[in-house]
Short mmCIF file of C-alpha atoms in Angstrom, two decimals:
data_model
loop_
_atom_site.label_atom_id
_atom_site.label_comp_id
_atom_site.label_asym_id
_atom_site.label_seq_id
_atom_site.Cartn_x
_atom_site.Cartn_y
_atom_site.Cartn_z
CA MET A 200 -32.62 -28.08 28.12
CA GLU A 201 -29.41 -26.11 28.68
CA LYS A 202 -29.95 -22.38 28.51
CA ARG A 203 -27.94 -20.76 25.71
CA ARG A 204 -25.49 -18.13 26.94
CA THR A 205 -25.94 -14.69 25.44
CA PHE A 206 -23.97 -11.50 25.88
CA MET A 207 -24.22 -7.97 24.58
CA ALA A 208 -21.40 -6.37 22.61
CA ASN A 209 -21.03 -3.01 20.94
CA VAL A 210 -18.79 -1.59 18.24
CA ARG A 211 -16.28 -0.39 20.84
CA ASP A 212 -15.95 -3.96 22.18
CA PHE A 213 -15.17 -5.26 18.70
CA GLU A 214 -12.64 -2.50 18.05
CA TYR A 215 -10.78 -3.06 21.32
CA ILE A 216 -10.59 -6.86 21.00
CA THR A 217 -9.41 -6.54 17.38
CA GLU A 218 -6.63 -4.16 18.45
CA ILE A 219 -5.44 -6.55 21.18
CA ALA A 220 -5.33 -9.33 18.59
CA ARG A 221 -3.48 -7.12 16.10
CA TYR A 222 -0.74 -6.11 18.54
CA GLY A 223 -0.66 -9.32 20.59
CA SER A 224 -0.15 -7.10 23.61
CA ILE A 225 -2.37 -5.26 26.08
CA SER A 226 0.15 -2.45 26.55
CA LYS A 227 0.64 -1.79 22.83
CA ALA A 228 -3.09 -2.01 22.11
CA ALA A 229 -3.83 0.34 25.01
CA GLU A 230 -1.31 2.84 23.64
CA ALA A 231 -2.87 2.66 20.16
CA LEU A 232 -6.35 3.15 21.65
CA TYR A 233 -5.24 5.97 23.99
CA LEU A 234 -6.32 3.95 27.03
CA SER A 235 -4.53 2.98 30.21
CA GLN A 236 -3.36 -0.63 30.43
CA PRO A 237 -5.48 -1.39 33.56
CA THR A 238 -8.58 -0.02 31.80
CA LEU A 239 -8.06 -2.27 28.77
CA THR A 240 -7.27 -5.26 31.01
CA LYS A 241 -10.54 -4.82 32.94
CA PHE A 242 -12.40 -4.44 29.64
CA LEU A 243 -10.98 -7.73 28.32
CA GLN A 244 -11.84 -9.52 31.56
CA ARG A 245 -15.43 -8.29 31.27
CA VAL A 246 -15.79 -9.40 27.65
CA GLU A 247 -14.31 -12.84 28.36
CA ARG A 248 -16.59 -13.21 31.39
CA GLU A 249 -19.63 -12.34 29.26
CA ALA A 250 -18.47 -14.69 26.50
CA GLY A 251 -18.08 -17.50 29.01
CA GLN A 252 -14.62 -18.46 27.77
CA PRO A 253 -11.20 -16.93 27.19
CA LEU A 254 -10.55 -15.14 23.88
CA PHE A 255 -6.77 -15.11 24.35
CA HIS A 256 -4.09 -17.47 25.59
CA ARG A 257 -1.52 -15.69 27.77
CA VAL A 258 1.84 -16.86 26.37
CA GLY A 259 4.43 -14.99 28.39
CA LYS A 260 3.66 -11.35 27.69
CA ARG A 261 1.92 -12.12 24.40
CA PHE A 262 -1.80 -12.51 23.87
CA VAL A 263 -2.59 -15.25 21.34
CA LEU A 264 -6.12 -15.87 20.11
CA THR A 265 -7.95 -18.97 21.29
CA PRO A 266 -10.29 -20.73 18.81
CA ALA A 267 -13.15 -18.71 20.33
CA GLY A 268 -11.07 -15.57 19.96
CA GLU A 269 -10.40 -16.29 16.28
CA VAL A 270 -14.13 -16.56 15.65
CA TYR A 271 -14.77 -13.39 17.65
CA VAL A 272 -12.15 -11.34 15.79
CA ALA A 273 -13.22 -12.59 12.35
CA ARG A 274 -16.82 -11.54 13.05
CA ALA A 275 -15.68 -8.32 14.70
CA LYS A 276 -13.76 -7.25 11.58
CA SER A 277 -16.84 -7.88 9.44
CA ILE A 278 -19.03 -5.88 11.82
CA LEU A 279 -16.53 -2.99 11.94
CA GLN A 280 -16.45 -2.89 8.16
CA LEU A 281 -20.26 -2.86 8.03
CA GLU A 282 -20.34 -0.06 10.59
CA HIS A 283 -17.83 1.95 8.53
CA GLN A 284 -19.89 1.29 5.40
CA LEU A 285 -23.08 2.39 7.15
CA GLN A 286 -21.49 5.66 8.17
CA GLN A 287 -20.35 6.28 4.61
CA GLU A 288 -23.78 5.56 3.16
CA LEU A 289 -25.48 7.82 5.69
CA SER A 290 -22.98 10.55 4.86
CA ASP A 291 -23.78 10.23 1.17
CA LEU A 292 -27.52 10.30 1.82
CA ALA A 293 -27.12 13.46 3.87
CA ALA A 294 -25.10 14.99 1.00
CA MET A 295 -22.15 15.57 3.32
CA ARG A 296 -18.99 16.49 1.43
CA SER A 297 -16.66 16.00 4.36
CA GLY A 298 -14.81 13.24 6.16
CA ASN A 299 -11.60 11.28 5.54
CA ILE A 300 -10.36 8.94 2.82
CA ARG A 301 -7.58 6.59 3.87
CA LEU A 302 -5.36 5.99 0.83
CA GLY A 303 -2.24 3.83 0.79
CA ALA A 304 0.54 3.99 -1.78
CA THR A 305 4.04 2.69 -2.33
CA ALA A 306 6.82 5.25 -1.91
CA GLY A 307 7.53 5.64 -5.61
CA ARG A 308 3.94 6.67 -6.33
CA ALA A 309 3.45 9.11 -3.45
CA SER A 310 4.89 12.08 -5.35
CA TYR A 311 2.55 11.44 -8.29
CA ILE A 312 -0.43 11.47 -5.90
CA ALA A 313 0.74 14.64 -4.17
CA ARG A 314 1.50 16.53 -7.37
CA GLN A 315 -1.13 15.31 -9.83
CA VAL A 316 -4.03 13.65 -8.04
CA ALA A 317 -4.34 15.53 -4.74
CA PRO A 318 -4.67 19.07 -6.21
CA ARG A 319 -7.52 18.05 -8.53
CA PHE A 320 -9.26 16.06 -5.82
CA HIS A 321 -8.98 18.91 -3.30
CA GLU A 322 -10.42 21.35 -5.83
CA GLU A 323 -13.49 19.14 -6.29
CA TYR A 324 -13.82 18.01 -2.65
CA PRO A 325 -12.26 20.72 -0.45
CA GLY A 326 -13.96 19.38 2.67
CA VAL A 327 -12.65 15.82 2.34
CA ARG A 328 -9.33 15.06 4.01
CA LEU A 329 -7.00 12.72 2.11
CA MET A 330 -4.98 10.63 4.57
CA LEU A 331 -2.02 9.11 2.71
CA THR A 332 -0.06 6.16 4.13
CA ILE A 333 3.22 5.34 2.38
CA SER A 334 4.61 1.83 2.75
CA HIS A 335 5.62 -1.28 0.84
CA THR A 336 3.03 -3.42 -0.94
CA GLU A 337 2.86 -6.24 1.62
CA ARG A 338 2.03 -3.87 4.47
CA LEU A 339 -0.53 -1.98 2.38
CA LEU A 340 -2.34 -5.22 1.54
CA LYS A 341 -2.35 -6.22 5.21
CA MET A 342 -3.76 -2.82 6.17
CA MET A 343 -6.48 -3.24 3.55
CA GLN A 344 -7.40 -6.62 5.02
CA ASN A 345 -7.52 -5.10 8.51
CA ASN A 346 -9.81 -2.27 7.34
CA GLU A 347 -7.12 0.32 8.11
CA LEU A 348 -7.22 1.72 4.55
CA ASP A 349 -10.11 2.46 2.20
CA MET A 350 -8.02 1.84 -0.93
CA ALA A 351 -4.40 1.44 -1.99
CA LEU A 352 -2.38 2.15 -5.11
CA ALA A 353 0.12 -0.66 -5.65
CA ASN A 354 0.96 -3.70 -7.72
CA TYR A 355 -1.29 -6.66 -6.95
CA ASP A 356 -0.05 -10.09 -7.97
CA GLN A 357 -1.58 -12.06 -5.11
CA ASP A 358 -5.03 -13.47 -4.53
CA PHE A 359 -6.89 -12.33 -1.43
CA PRO A 360 -10.60 -13.23 -1.43
CA THR A 361 -11.46 -10.06 0.51
CA LEU A 362 -9.68 -7.69 -1.90
CA ALA A 363 -10.26 -6.61 -5.50
CA ALA A 364 -7.79 -5.16 -8.01
CA ASN A 365 -8.88 -2.41 -10.41
CA PRO A 366 -6.05 -2.04 -12.99
CA ILE A 367 -5.15 1.52 -13.97
CA GLY A 368 -1.91 1.07 -15.88
CA GLU A 369 1.25 -0.91 -16.43
CA ASP A 370 4.84 -0.06 -15.49
CA GLU A 371 7.82 -1.62 -17.25
CA MET A 372 11.23 -2.31 -15.77
CA VAL A 373 13.56 0.48 -16.89
CA LEU A 374 17.12 1.65 -16.50
CA VAL A 375 17.21 4.91 -14.51
CA VAL A 376 20.09 7.27 -15.25
CA PRO A 377 21.04 10.91 -14.65
CA ALA A 378 19.83 13.26 -17.39
CA SER A 379 23.49 14.12 -18.12
CA SER A 380 24.60 10.48 -18.45
CA PRO A 381 26.33 9.44 -21.71
CA LEU A 382 23.88 6.53 -21.75
CA VAL A 383 21.11 8.99 -22.67
CA GLN A 384 23.01 9.90 -25.84
CA LYS A 385 23.66 6.26 -26.71
CA ALA A 386 20.00 5.24 -26.29
CA GLN A 387 17.87 5.14 -29.44
CA ARG A 388 14.16 5.54 -30.05
CA GLN A 389 12.64 2.33 -31.41
CA PRO A 390 9.06 1.47 -32.45
CA GLY A 391 7.07 -0.30 -29.77
CA PHE A 392 9.11 1.03 -26.84
CA ARG A 393 7.91 3.76 -24.53
CA PHE A 394 11.39 5.11 -23.77
CA PRO A 395 14.70 5.27 -25.71
CA VAL A 396 16.32 1.83 -25.84
CA ILE A 397 19.75 0.99 -24.39
CA GLY A 398 21.52 -2.38 -24.69
CA ALA A 399 22.94 -4.19 -21.65
CA GLU A 400 26.47 -4.00 -23.07
CA HIS A 401 26.41 -0.25 -22.40
CA TRP A 402 25.42 -0.40 -18.73
CA LYS A 403 26.40 -3.80 -17.26
CA GLU A 404 29.65 -2.41 -15.77
CA GLN A 405 27.96 0.60 -14.14
CA GLU A 406 27.56 1.05 -10.38
CA PHE A 407 23.99 0.50 -9.20
CA ILE A 408 21.76 1.98 -6.52
CA LEU A 409 18.84 -0.37 -5.93
CA PRO A 410 15.57 -0.18 -4.00
CA SER A 411 15.41 -2.10 -0.74
CA SER A 412 15.35 -5.90 -0.92
CA ILE A 413 11.81 -5.87 0.54
CA SER A 414 10.52 -4.11 -2.59
CA HIS A 415 8.98 -5.80 -5.61
CA SER A 416 11.19 -3.76 -7.95
CA TYR A 417 14.33 -5.14 -6.29
CA HIS A 418 13.31 -8.75 -6.94
CA LEU A 419 12.28 -7.99 -10.53
CA ALA A 420 15.65 -6.33 -11.15
CA MET A 421 17.69 -9.15 -9.57
CA ASP A 422 15.74 -11.76 -11.56
CA TYR A 423 16.51 -9.80 -14.73
CA PHE A 424 20.23 -9.55 -13.89
CA ARG A 425 20.37 -13.31 -13.30
CA GLU A 426 18.61 -13.97 -16.60
CA LEU A 427 21.27 -11.92 -18.42
CA GLY A 428 24.09 -13.52 -16.44
CA ILE A 429 25.07 -10.16 -14.96
CA THR A 430 26.30 -9.63 -11.40
CA PRO A 431 25.55 -5.96 -10.74
CA HIS A 432 28.00 -3.79 -8.81
CA VAL A 433 25.58 -2.56 -6.13
CA VAL A 434 27.00 0.33 -4.15
CA MET A 435 23.85 1.29 -2.25
CA GLU A 436 20.36 0.07 -1.33
CA MET A 437 17.64 2.45 -0.19
CA GLN A 438 14.19 1.71 1.20
CA ASP A 439 12.67 4.93 -0.15
CA LEU A 440 12.43 5.02 -3.96
CA ARG A 441 12.52 8.81 -3.91
CA SER A 442 15.94 8.61 -2.24
CA VAL A 443 17.09 6.23 -4.97
CA MET A 444 16.06 8.85 -7.54
CA ASP A 445 17.91 11.55 -5.59
CA ALA A 446 21.08 9.45 -5.56
CA VAL A 447 20.83 8.78 -9.30
CA GLU A 448 20.32 12.49 -9.98
CA VAL A 449 23.56 13.46 -8.24
CA GLY A 450 25.52 10.79 -10.10
CA ILE A 451 26.28 8.19 -7.43
CA GLY A 452 25.17 5.46 -9.81
CA ILE A 453 22.32 4.25 -11.98
CA SER A 454 19.31 2.16 -11.00
CA MET A 455 16.71 -0.26 -12.29
CA PHE A 456 13.10 -0.31 -11.14
CA VAL A 457 9.60 -0.11 -12.59
CA SER A 458 8.66 3.13 -14.36
CA VAL A 459 6.70 4.84 -11.60
CA PRO A 460 5.66 8.45 -12.35
CA TYR A 461 8.09 11.11 -11.20
CA ARG A 462 7.93 14.90 -11.15
CA SER A 463 8.96 16.59 -14.38
CA GLY A 464 11.68 18.67 -12.70
CA ARG A 465 13.84 15.67 -11.86
CA ALA A 466 17.19 15.51 -13.70
CA LEU A 467 16.92 11.82 -14.56
CA ARG A 468 15.75 9.72 -17.50
CA TYR A 469 14.11 6.35 -18.01
CA LEU A 470 15.59 4.05 -20.67
CA SER A 471 13.93 0.90 -22.01
CA LEU A 472 15.83 -2.36 -21.75
CA GLY A 473 15.22 -3.21 -25.41
CA ARG A 474 13.20 -6.39 -24.91
CA LYS A 475 9.50 -6.80 -25.52
CA ASP A 476 9.45 -9.41 -22.75
CA ALA A 477 11.16 -7.14 -20.19
CA PRO A 478 9.54 -7.43 -16.74
CA LYS A 479 6.34 -5.45 -16.31
CA GLN A 480 4.16 -4.67 -13.33
CA GLU A 481 0.42 -4.03 -13.41
CA VAL A 482 -0.64 -1.13 -11.21
CA SER A 483 -4.05 -1.27 -9.54
CA VAL A 484 -6.31 0.60 -7.20
CA ILE A 485 -6.95 -2.08 -4.58
CA THR A 486 -10.33 -2.08 -2.87
CA ARG A 487 -12.27 -4.41 -0.58
CA GLN A 488 -14.67 -6.88 -2.13
CA GLY A 489 -18.28 -5.84 -1.63
CA ALA A 490 -17.43 -2.62 0.23
CA TYR A 491 -19.48 0.50 -0.34
CA TYR A 492 -17.55 3.47 -1.78
CA ASN A 493 -19.09 6.89 -1.62
CA GLU A 494 -19.08 9.59 -4.28
CA ALA A 495 -15.80 11.18 -3.18
CA GLN A 496 -14.02 7.82 -2.96
CA ARG A 497 -15.24 6.80 -6.42
CA ARG A 498 -14.02 10.12 -7.82
CA LEU A 499 -10.59 9.60 -6.23
CA MET A 500 -10.35 6.18 -7.89
CA ALA A 501 -11.20 7.78 -11.24
CA LEU A 502 -8.55 10.48 -10.76
CA LEU A 503 -5.92 7.90 -9.86
CA LYS A 504 -6.56 6.26 -13.21
CA GLU A 505 -6.87 9.48 -15.23
CA CYS A 506 -3.64 10.94 -13.88
CA TYR A 507 -1.49 7.83 -14.07
CA HIS A 508 1.08 8.83 -16.67
CA LEU A 509 4.61 10.14 -16.89
CA PRO A 510 5.42 13.74 -17.70
CA GLU A 511 7.00 14.34 -21.07
CA ASP A 512 10.78 14.67 -20.99
#
């Protein structure tokens, strides 16, 4: 009978191999891990020797997973998540009120977290460090899948078996104008609408500043323009939604995006589009299926939901 090959691996092995797979490069992975390239190369050679087969194809300068490597990395990610979960559970059992929470958010919601959620959370958990990553939804979801974030605040209209969406509110597509704009005076309060209503005939000739084309808001807005048969005069696109708000405030143009919370001091206004079927976007706290969340993390989720509202004009 052929003797089955066995080899020993530890958490560090799993972390290093996963990083090589993520970057597809020894040099980039070594930089991310604060190792020298020769050290990481020798490490990989040892692991592949112990595994009895290569984990990566060398395609030029890129490292591409072999079938054995795909199995290794899939199991490694599960083990790393279990190790992270174990540490969290042990921390809870020891009544430790310290550590880090890795929270992701889209740019438009970062200010709301900093101004409304973070102060309350810090008051209750002064020893816990909140590590906020700001990016677009697609990257946040990928980071969640790679166990690089504990939770994320974003829209979630996809289906990933490893992730779960916990809805906390709903944003509608709105027209965004300076507080001094004549459109504010023309808009009228109507039952069933959250903001004063303005008809398209009043704004279709305006100059627009739109979020970046990689954003969900951009595609919702462009779909809405096409539905109305309007070709917007777009004078600027910006990747950061806060910069879009800044540009609207100083009067460069108006914008259209979902009604993310903004600080009360901003000199801009949201106006409803006047249609009950106007595009909407469900906002969720995204977590990992089956993951353990400690007391502080559960409280942060609760605060994200409690605080998700707009300040009164």
